[in-house]
Amino acid sequence: MTRELRGFSSDYLSSKELPENQRPNAMSRTKTKKKPNPVTSRKGVSLNVVLTAAIAVLAVAVFGGILLSQRGAENDSSAALVPAGAHTLSKVDGDKVTLVEFLDFQCPACSAHYNGVTKKLEQDYQGRITIVTRNLPLEMHPLAVPAAQAAEAAAKQGKYAEMYHALYDNFDRWAVDGQSISSDRARAVTLFEEFAATAGLDTAKFRSDMASADVQAVIDRDLADGRKLDVRSTPAFFLNGEKFEPSGQSFADIDTELRAKIDEALAR
């Protein structure tokens, strides 16, 4: 061997002459430490715990998203029912109980509900509940849009309620011809201007506002909101956001049911 052993030269003593425990192949070797397995020997949180935590976070996120979605839908529904600037026949601070009606001024059923239910209800609950009216002129009624324009034009002079009542109180004068729905626009508009004058409106401004884009925009907004709420016929009532679906057939039955629900909401 050319390698020297500690304290001995290979020329002086051959390896085979060394004591057995000092021979190179018998010498103790430095033991190489095994490297720990980074997967099996890793200390800290286990993979199961990490996965469980991740699933929990995901579940919370999904549940939170559902709640936010529901709240968003509720907010959208509320805005569709009572948008900013909506007309009220009765207004109470806080709007604890709010009755919304989608109506068509030339609709015979709306006129019948006005006479059989809502006119008296408005009087009896004045200052106790908020009553909101929305336009939903149906295509089958040719004077429904001009009538809605008349109501909105009166609203621009602060006389919405007066025109609302005049249109229904004089329904037979402009909306029908005998037993048929009228399509006589000229006669209707002349009467609308008469109602405006009786209410003390500036009739020239009233006439101009009836034809304005601003008035038509309000009607179009109401129609769009009605579609969002799936309103397909008139009259349609919503009490505190819930559609009122009476089981009774007569106006007396409908009136009784609606008043019962209103009284129940007031008592809460």
PDB file of N, CA and C in Angstrom, residues 101 104-118 167-169 171-172 175 235 251:
ATOM      1  N   GLU A 101     -99.119  48.110  -5.151  1.00  0.00           N
ATOM      2  CA  GLU A 101    -100.054  47.640  -6.172  1.00  0.00           C
ATOM      3  C   GLU A 101     -99.529  47.992  -7.557  1.00  0.00           C
ATOM      4  N   ASP A 104    -103.202  48.969 -13.837  1.00  0.00           N
ATOM      5  CA  ASP A 104    -103.454  49.458 -15.189  1.00  0.00           C
ATOM      6  C   ASP A 104    -104.707  50.320 -15.069  1.00  0.00           C
ATOM      7  N   PHE A 105    -104.587  51.614 -15.410  1.00  0.00           N
ATOM      8  CA  PHE A 105    -105.713  52.520 -15.186  1.00  0.00           C
ATOM      9  C   PHE A 105    -106.934  52.187 -16.047  1.00  0.00           C
ATOM     10  N   GLN A 106    -106.741  51.478 -17.169  1.00  0.00           N
ATOM     11  CA  GLN A 106    -107.890  51.127 -18.013  1.00  0.00           C
ATOM     12  C   GLN A 106    -108.363  49.695 -17.777  1.00  0.00           C
ATOM     13  N   CYS A 107    -107.791  49.034 -16.817  1.00  0.00           N
ATOM     14  CA  CYS A 107    -108.146  47.647 -16.525  1.00  0.00           C
ATOM     15  C   CYS A 107    -109.456  47.595 -15.738  1.00  0.00           C
ATOM     16  N   PRO A 108    -110.500  46.947 -16.272  1.00  0.00           N
ATOM     17  CA  PRO A 108    -111.772  46.853 -15.543  1.00  0.00           C
ATOM     18  C   PRO A 108    -111.621  46.191 -14.175  1.00  0.00           C
ATOM     19  N   ALA A 109    -110.755  45.186 -14.061  1.00  0.00           N
ATOM     20  CA  ALA A 109    -110.544  44.513 -12.773  1.00  0.00           C
ATOM     21  C   ALA A 109    -109.904  45.467 -11.767  1.00  0.00           C
ATOM     22  N   CYS A 110    -108.985  46.318 -12.236  1.00  0.00           N
ATOM     23  CA  CYS A 110    -108.355  47.293 -11.341  1.00  0.00           C
ATOM     24  C   CYS A 110    -109.385  48.299 -10.853  1.00  0.00           C
ATOM     25  N   SER A 111    -110.247  48.736 -11.774  1.00  0.00           N
ATOM     26  CA  SER A 111    -111.311  49.669 -11.396  1.00  0.00           C
ATOM     27  C   SER A 111    -112.243  49.039 -10.367  1.00  0.00           C
ATOM     28  N   ALA A 112    -112.585  47.768 -10.579  1.00  0.00           N
ATOM     29  CA  ALA A 112    -113.469  47.067  -9.645  1.00  0.00           C
ATOM     30  C   ALA A 112    -112.798  46.906  -8.282  1.00  0.00           C
ATOM     31  N   HIS A 113    -111.497  46.604  -8.254  1.00  0.00           N
ATOM     32  CA  HIS A 113    -110.778  46.497  -6.975  1.00  0.00           C
ATOM     33  C   HIS A 113    -110.710  47.863  -6.294  1.00  0.00           C
ATOM     34  N   TYR A 114    -110.549  48.908  -7.085  1.00  0.00           N
ATOM     35  CA  TYR A 114    -110.512  50.259  -6.515  1.00  0.00           C
ATOM     36  C   TYR A 114    -111.811  50.547  -5.777  1.00  0.00           C
ATOM     37  N   ASN A 115    -112.907  50.255  -6.406  1.00  0.00           N
ATOM     38  CA  ASN A 115    -114.209  50.542  -5.807  1.00  0.00           C
ATOM     39  C   ASN A 115    -114.572  49.557  -4.693  1.00  0.00           C
ATOM     40  N   GLY A 116    -114.104  48.313  -4.825  1.00  0.00           N
ATOM     41  CA  GLY A 116    -114.492  47.297  -3.855  1.00  0.00           C
ATOM     42  C   GLY A 116    -113.513  47.071  -2.723  1.00  0.00           C
ATOM     43  N   VAL A 117    -112.252  47.509  -2.907  1.00  0.00           N
ATOM     44  CA  VAL A 117    -111.232  47.193  -1.899  1.00  0.00           C
ATOM     45  C   VAL A 117    -110.343  48.399  -1.565  1.00  0.00           C
ATOM     46  N   THR A 118    -109.570  48.858  -2.548  1.00  0.00           N
ATOM     47  CA  THR A 118    -108.437  49.740  -2.236  1.00  0.00           C
ATOM     48  C   THR A 118    -108.817  51.175  -1.860  1.00  0.00           C
ATOM     49  N   LEU A 167    -108.910  59.426 -12.264  1.00  0.00           N
ATOM     50  CA  LEU A 167    -108.946  58.426 -13.336  1.00  0.00           C
ATOM     51  C   LEU A 167    -109.875  57.265 -12.982  1.00  0.00           C
ATOM     52  N   TYR A 168    -109.833  56.802 -11.736  1.00  0.00           N
ATOM     53  CA  TYR A 168    -110.694  55.681 -11.352  1.00  0.00           C
ATOM     54  C   TYR A 168    -112.119  56.134 -11.026  1.00  0.00           C
ATOM     55  N   ASP A 169    -112.247  57.307 -10.413  1.00  0.00           N
ATOM     56  CA  ASP A 169    -113.593  57.785 -10.087  1.00  0.00           C
ATOM     57  C   ASP A 169    -114.399  58.105 -11.353  1.00  0.00           C
ATOM     58  N   PHE A 171    -113.833  56.490 -14.341  1.00  0.00           N
ATOM     59  CA  PHE A 171    -113.469  55.390 -15.251  1.00  0.00           C
ATOM     60  C   PHE A 171    -114.462  55.237 -16.401  1.00  0.00           C
ATOM     61  N   ASP A 172    -115.733  55.293 -16.118  1.00  0.00           N
ATOM     62  CA  ASP A 172    -116.748  55.062 -17.160  1.00  0.00           C
ATOM     63  C   ASP A 172    -116.779  56.174 -18.204  1.00  0.00           C
ATOM     64  N   ALA A 175    -112.639  55.347 -20.097  1.00  0.00           N
ATOM     65  CA  ALA A 175    -112.009  54.037 -20.306  1.00  0.00           C
ATOM     66  C   ALA A 175    -112.864  53.056 -21.086  1.00  0.00           C
ATOM     67  N   PRO A 235    -105.065  43.780 -11.135  1.00  0.00           N
ATOM     68  CA  PRO A 235    -104.080  44.336 -10.206  1.00  0.00           C
ATOM     69  C   PRO A 235    -103.244  43.245  -9.554  1.00  0.00           C
ATOM     70  N   PHE A 251    -115.191  40.519  -3.783  1.00  0.00           N
ATOM     71  CA  PHE A 251    -114.402  41.653  -3.305  1.00  0.00           C
ATOM     72  C   PHE A 251    -114.477  41.747  -1.785  1.00  0.00           C
TER      73      PHE A 251
END
